[in-house]
């Protein structure tokens, strides 16, 4: 391996436990190539591709469930960090810590990214699954994305229109065709927040729907909300040893809504079911469905190595000694329980490597 990567500038490490590199803190061993510059990242992926060696790209490790056997190829760790400001934009290298980027924009007097505060992971991961929170999806702020095309080896800028953004998805997700090298985000030079579209957040800030507030105020409120749900990393709090939301909120075709509402009523009686209009149907709340299907916060109980977060049913968490197998078993129980009771199939949000649900 060292011959293949000798001229790439990457640092090679053997038998690295991947658990140490993921927020779920599970995953067996692999060879890791650390790339601290974009040039070395490009050269490393090109060299591995030319040699036919399987590549797993890993940056913040916050949206990955890696199996206990690890990974047989090379884990390319995106460890670039540069962040550069323009008059109304910020350019972040892919490995830059996402929340550090958001914090830097707010501190520099810019608005636009504050609703996306406190999200674990890297800047380069945000377009891949069109990260979203508190009424903003990152596609609304992306100007362009620097990509390495792995079929040709070329590096180029892609426009947002090419990226096929949808709810928690883009053409970059579940595809190995391109590597994100850097992302440029549009900012609001007047320091106001993006329009507030999330009821819970707007109420906290005493703002009308669609109103704005200074970005720093919104960032502080979002961090409070997220922390209350266990969605801000804290090594001392096992509720945050997660991949964020483990399932996406299911979007079902409109003609299935009635059937699902009837199934819910049959199980839990006459309740108001939270649903949201979506472009291609109706979005249900996965956290709500999980809880009403009988999986309370903290399920299955304090002694289990893998449990639902005690603060939010949508986060599967490692209590310290969980294996990937423990998490997969829990995910299946929850998914199958919701499907049996309500006839809705939940799909996992994290990328799975070496495990299938
Ligand atoms: N709910 C429960 N029990 C729970 C948690 C939630 O019943 O334990 C119900 C409540 O009715 C609540 C509703 O679910 O009103 C929605 O919960 P929440 O506001 O926390 O949002 P979410 O839909 O569960 C989504 C994103 C989060 C994002 C928040 C805030 C997905 C899959 N998740 O969660 O994103 O932070 O909205 O915008 O879309 C992530 O993707 O990893 C993530 C954390």
XYZ file of C-alpha atoms and ligand atoms in Angstrom:
401
model
C 0.000 0.000 0.000
C 2.737 2.451 0.876
C 4.103 2.217 -2.720
C 0.689 3.140 -4.161
C 0.462 6.205 -1.921
C 4.149 7.164 -1.757
C 3.872 10.367 -3.819
C 0.478 11.519 -2.538
C 1.418 13.300 0.663
C -0.978 11.141 2.681
C 0.055 9.681 6.027
C -0.676 5.951 6.251
C -1.721 4.210 9.445
C -2.504 0.478 9.737
C -5.135 -1.265 11.866
C -6.816 1.906 13.053
C -10.033 1.194 15.000
C -12.652 3.135 13.029
C -14.788 3.424 16.152
C -12.419 6.220 17.185
C -13.298 8.171 14.031
C -17.099 7.989 14.136
C -19.619 9.699 16.395
C -21.456 6.401 16.972
C -18.093 5.039 18.141
C -18.457 1.676 16.475
C -16.567 0.156 13.558
C -13.709 -2.338 13.233
C -10.159 -1.725 11.988
C -8.845 -0.424 8.670
C -5.847 1.174 7.013
C -6.288 4.943 7.149
C -4.707 7.532 4.836
C -4.830 10.977 6.456
C -4.989 13.812 3.917
C -4.395 17.277 5.364
C -4.300 19.130 2.045
C -6.727 19.109 -0.870
C -3.839 18.214 -3.204
C -3.014 15.111 -1.178
C -6.719 14.184 -1.028
C -6.978 14.366 -4.819
C -3.700 12.488 -5.373
C -4.634 9.782 -2.851
C -8.068 9.045 -4.301
C -6.648 9.063 -7.836
C -3.858 6.642 -6.855
C -6.172 4.245 -5.015
C -8.686 4.294 -7.871
C -5.927 3.618 -10.424
C -4.750 0.656 -8.334
C -8.305 -0.686 -7.951
C -8.237 -0.408 -4.142
C -11.635 0.232 -2.495
C -11.923 3.662 -0.875
C -14.044 4.813 2.038
C -14.091 8.572 2.479
C -14.397 9.686 6.067
C -14.389 13.197 7.496
C -16.433 13.986 10.601
C -17.709 10.394 10.839
C -21.083 11.639 12.055
C -23.305 9.963 9.491
C -21.671 6.556 9.242
C -22.474 3.157 10.682
C -19.405 0.983 10.061
C -19.535 -2.747 10.736
C -17.486 -4.529 13.388
C -15.202 -6.080 10.739
C -13.997 -2.653 9.644
C -13.159 -1.892 6.037
C -11.015 -3.943 3.653
C -9.737 -1.111 1.459
C -8.300 2.237 2.518
C -10.175 4.800 4.586
C -9.268 8.203 3.173
C -9.600 10.664 6.007
C -10.471 14.136 4.770
C -8.511 16.247 7.238
C -8.378 19.547 5.347
C -9.388 22.592 7.383
C -9.046 25.867 5.454
C -11.872 28.426 5.574
C -11.747 31.591 3.465
C -14.165 34.540 3.502
C -15.322 36.755 0.603
C -17.706 39.746 0.772
C -20.820 37.613 0.786
C -19.523 34.064 0.825
C -17.359 31.584 2.633
C -15.311 28.825 1.057
C -14.613 25.822 3.266
C -12.398 22.875 2.505
C -14.260 19.598 2.797
C -12.706 18.508 6.088
C -13.399 21.769 7.930
C -15.505 21.120 11.022
C -18.993 22.257 10.065
C -19.921 23.943 13.306
C -16.575 25.770 13.370
C -17.445 27.133 9.908
C -20.891 28.267 11.098
C -19.415 29.808 14.253
C -16.767 31.662 12.225
C -19.385 33.140 9.869
C -21.519 34.343 12.765
C -18.491 35.752 14.609
C -17.443 37.602 11.439
C -20.879 39.293 11.288
C -22.486 37.171 8.553
C -25.876 35.479 8.561
C -27.338 32.572 6.621
C -25.927 29.425 8.229
C -27.004 29.959 11.878
C -29.976 27.524 11.775
C -27.450 24.815 10.903
C -25.469 25.380 14.112
C -24.302 22.478 16.232
C -24.548 19.818 13.527
C -21.719 17.299 13.908
C -19.558 16.529 10.887
C -17.646 18.318 8.169
C -18.438 21.089 5.678
C -17.876 18.714 2.755
C -20.545 16.331 4.007
C -23.274 18.969 4.045
C -24.137 18.875 0.315
C -23.964 15.079 0.181
C -27.167 14.578 2.118
C -28.423 18.143 1.894
C -28.114 18.604 5.635
C -31.017 20.456 7.181
C -32.292 21.661 10.511
C -34.636 24.243 11.992
C -36.204 25.257 8.716
C -33.075 25.534 6.554
C -31.594 23.021 4.157
C -28.016 23.595 3.149
C -28.944 23.625 -0.573
C -30.452 27.091 0.031
C -26.989 28.418 0.911
C -24.691 26.509 -1.447
C -23.131 28.517 -4.289
C -20.945 25.788 -5.744
C -19.159 22.586 -4.829
C -15.613 21.600 -5.845
C -15.598 17.971 -6.943
C -13.083 15.333 -7.956
C -14.701 13.248 -10.693
C -13.389 9.752 -10.000
C -14.126 8.387 -13.476
C -11.953 10.997 -15.233
C -9.734 12.225 -12.396
C -10.770 15.808 -13.208
C -11.412 18.522 -10.621
C -14.171 21.057 -11.316
C -16.832 23.278 -9.765
C -20.408 21.954 -9.816
C -23.417 24.282 -9.671
C -26.263 23.542 -7.227
C -28.606 22.743 -10.138
C -26.462 19.725 -11.052
C -26.555 18.205 -7.621
C -30.116 16.885 -7.469
C -30.866 18.139 -3.962
C -33.872 16.679 -2.169
C -34.872 15.972 1.418
C -31.679 14.541 2.979
C -30.329 13.540 -0.406
C -28.405 14.612 -3.511
C -26.709 12.885 -6.443
C -23.627 12.651 -4.217
C -25.326 10.381 -1.645
C -25.003 6.602 -2.091
C -22.665 7.240 -5.006
C -18.904 7.015 -5.230
C -18.674 8.940 -8.507
C -17.306 12.155 -6.991
C -15.390 13.406 -3.964
C -16.317 16.751 -2.412
C -13.156 18.845 -2.043
C -14.613 22.200 -0.969
C -17.929 24.009 -0.709
C -18.759 27.680 -1.183
C -21.721 29.023 0.807
C -23.608 32.285 0.249
C -23.797 34.533 3.318
C -25.962 37.476 4.357
C -23.556 40.417 4.762
C -26.008 42.323 6.991
C -25.657 39.698 9.727
C -29.359 38.844 9.861
C -30.505 35.254 10.021
C -32.174 33.356 7.240
C -35.996 33.729 7.485
C -37.205 31.727 10.500
C -39.448 28.913 9.309
C -39.416 26.494 12.224
C -42.196 27.126 14.734
C -40.349 25.981 17.837
C -37.352 28.208 17.007
C -39.391 31.252 15.934
C -41.388 31.060 19.187
C -38.202 30.902 21.248
C -37.014 34.103 19.549
C -40.423 35.755 19.669
C -40.306 36.107 15.881
C -43.051 35.818 13.301
C -42.934 32.985 10.772
C -40.519 34.159 8.074
C -39.065 36.952 10.248
C -35.350 37.316 10.932
C -33.155 37.956 13.969
C -29.430 38.675 14.393
C -27.544 35.528 13.385
C -25.765 35.257 16.751
C -29.098 35.180 18.613
C -30.441 32.481 16.336
C -27.280 30.420 16.651
C -27.528 30.529 20.453
C -31.195 29.479 20.338
C -30.523 26.617 17.912
C -27.667 25.328 20.068
C -29.991 25.350 23.100
C -32.726 23.496 21.213
C -30.320 20.925 19.793
C -28.610 20.335 23.142
C -32.017 19.699 24.736
C -32.555 16.935 22.186
C -29.074 15.433 22.678
C -28.074 16.529 19.182
C -24.866 18.385 20.097
C -21.795 16.185 20.607
C -20.732 15.865 24.225
C -18.278 13.042 25.037
C -19.662 12.865 28.586
C -23.268 12.344 27.430
C -24.017 8.976 25.811
C -27.244 10.395 24.372
C -24.985 12.176 21.886
C -23.013 9.070 20.846
C -25.182 8.814 17.764
C -25.404 9.527 14.051
C -28.040 12.204 14.648
C -31.398 11.127 13.279
C -31.034 7.436 12.462
C -34.066 7.380 10.158
C -35.344 9.963 7.709
C -38.872 11.266 8.165
C -40.913 9.090 5.790
C -42.544 10.806 2.834
C -45.497 8.764 1.609
C -47.626 9.278 -1.503
C -50.806 11.209 -0.753
C -53.027 8.245 -1.587
C -51.487 6.273 1.301
C -52.014 8.922 3.952
C -55.510 7.723 4.917
C -54.420 4.105 5.343
C -51.567 5.151 7.642
C -53.729 7.536 9.686
C -56.272 4.702 10.126
C -53.555 2.295 11.269
C -52.331 4.882 13.774
C -55.864 5.502 15.066
C -56.372 1.740 15.447
C -53.305 1.511 17.680
C -53.190 4.743 19.626
C -56.732 6.097 19.365
C -57.857 9.557 18.415
C -54.716 11.716 18.391
C -53.433 14.559 16.244
C -50.762 13.100 14.002
C -48.032 15.543 12.969
C -47.727 15.577 9.167
C -46.074 18.060 6.862
C -46.650 18.736 3.158
C -43.763 17.465 1.014
C -43.124 17.957 -2.724
C -44.060 14.376 -3.569
C -46.504 13.445 -0.832
C -46.947 13.785 2.914
C -44.101 13.725 5.421
C -44.675 11.930 8.720
C -42.462 12.425 11.768
C -40.294 9.333 12.288
C -39.625 10.240 15.942
C -43.354 10.504 16.619
C -44.122 7.203 14.864
C -41.354 5.410 16.793
C -42.602 6.716 20.128
C -46.268 5.898 19.359
C -45.293 2.432 18.104
C -44.208 1.681 21.660
C -40.524 2.575 21.605
C -40.159 5.202 24.299
C -37.115 7.409 24.754
C -34.356 5.210 26.216
C -35.791 1.959 24.761
C -35.066 -0.872 25.596
C -33.745 0.223 28.987
C -30.729 1.363 30.980
C -28.703 -1.857 30.787
C -28.712 -2.168 26.998
C -25.450 -1.274 25.215
C -27.443 0.327 22.372
C -30.573 2.338 23.204
C -32.730 5.057 21.799
C -31.527 8.374 23.140
C -33.262 9.316 26.376
C -33.883 12.756 24.820
C -35.079 11.888 21.277
C -36.441 8.642 19.851
C -34.913 9.224 16.423
C -31.323 8.911 17.667
C -29.899 5.430 18.197
C -27.087 5.684 20.712
C -24.065 3.761 21.955
C -23.971 3.699 25.741
C -20.237 2.961 25.743
C -19.832 -0.720 24.839
C -22.183 -1.154 21.890
C -21.034 -2.921 18.729
C -22.297 -2.205 15.238
C -24.256 -5.452 15.528
C -26.033 -4.131 18.643
C -27.031 -0.965 16.793
C -28.202 -2.870 13.738
C -30.314 -5.164 15.937
C -31.932 -2.155 17.624
C -32.529 -0.419 14.281
C -34.294 -3.514 12.941
C -36.533 -3.827 15.994
C -37.592 -0.186 15.698
C -38.032 -0.240 11.922
C -40.009 -3.498 11.971
C -42.149 -2.380 14.912
C -43.171 0.821 13.129
C -43.834 -1.105 9.892
C -45.954 -3.760 11.661
C -48.062 -1.244 13.569
C -48.445 1.608 11.109
C -47.495 0.186 7.693
C -44.704 2.736 7.166
C -41.168 1.641 6.379
C -38.466 3.828 7.905
C -35.267 4.232 5.909
C -31.910 4.734 7.613
C -30.265 8.111 7.178
C -26.607 7.221 7.878
C -24.451 5.525 5.282
C -23.861 1.889 6.272
C -20.527 0.187 5.549
C -20.218 -3.567 5.921
C -23.645 -3.909 7.545
C -27.174 -4.077 6.147
C -30.345 -3.421 8.049
N -41.041 13.417 18.509
C -41.507 12.468 19.372
N -40.634 11.887 20.235
C -39.322 12.215 20.266
C -38.842 13.194 19.389
C -39.718 13.788 18.493
O -42.680 12.143 19.380
O -38.580 11.624 21.073
C -41.984 14.051 17.569
C -42.636 15.291 18.106
O -43.966 15.309 17.675
C -41.853 16.411 17.424
C -41.575 15.785 16.086
O -41.330 14.408 16.388
O -42.607 17.563 17.306
C -40.397 16.381 15.363
O -39.217 16.308 16.179
P -37.997 17.308 15.937
O -38.473 18.708 15.928
O -36.911 16.968 16.891
O -37.535 17.032 14.469
P -37.266 15.670 13.690
O -38.195 15.642 12.528
O -37.261 14.497 14.588
C -35.599 16.750 12.021
C -34.284 16.375 11.435
C -33.148 16.737 12.391
C -33.216 18.234 12.652
C -34.589 18.570 13.262
C -34.780 20.037 13.464
C -34.656 14.460 10.003
C -34.518 12.986 9.829
N -34.235 14.949 11.167
O -35.792 15.926 13.146
O -31.935 16.454 11.728
O -32.198 18.646 13.549
O -35.622 18.116 12.346
O -34.966 20.667 12.247
O -35.116 15.140 9.095
C -30.377 14.696 11.356
O -30.750 14.702 10.188
O -29.469 13.920 11.762
C -31.018 15.586 12.297
C -30.744 15.581 13.601
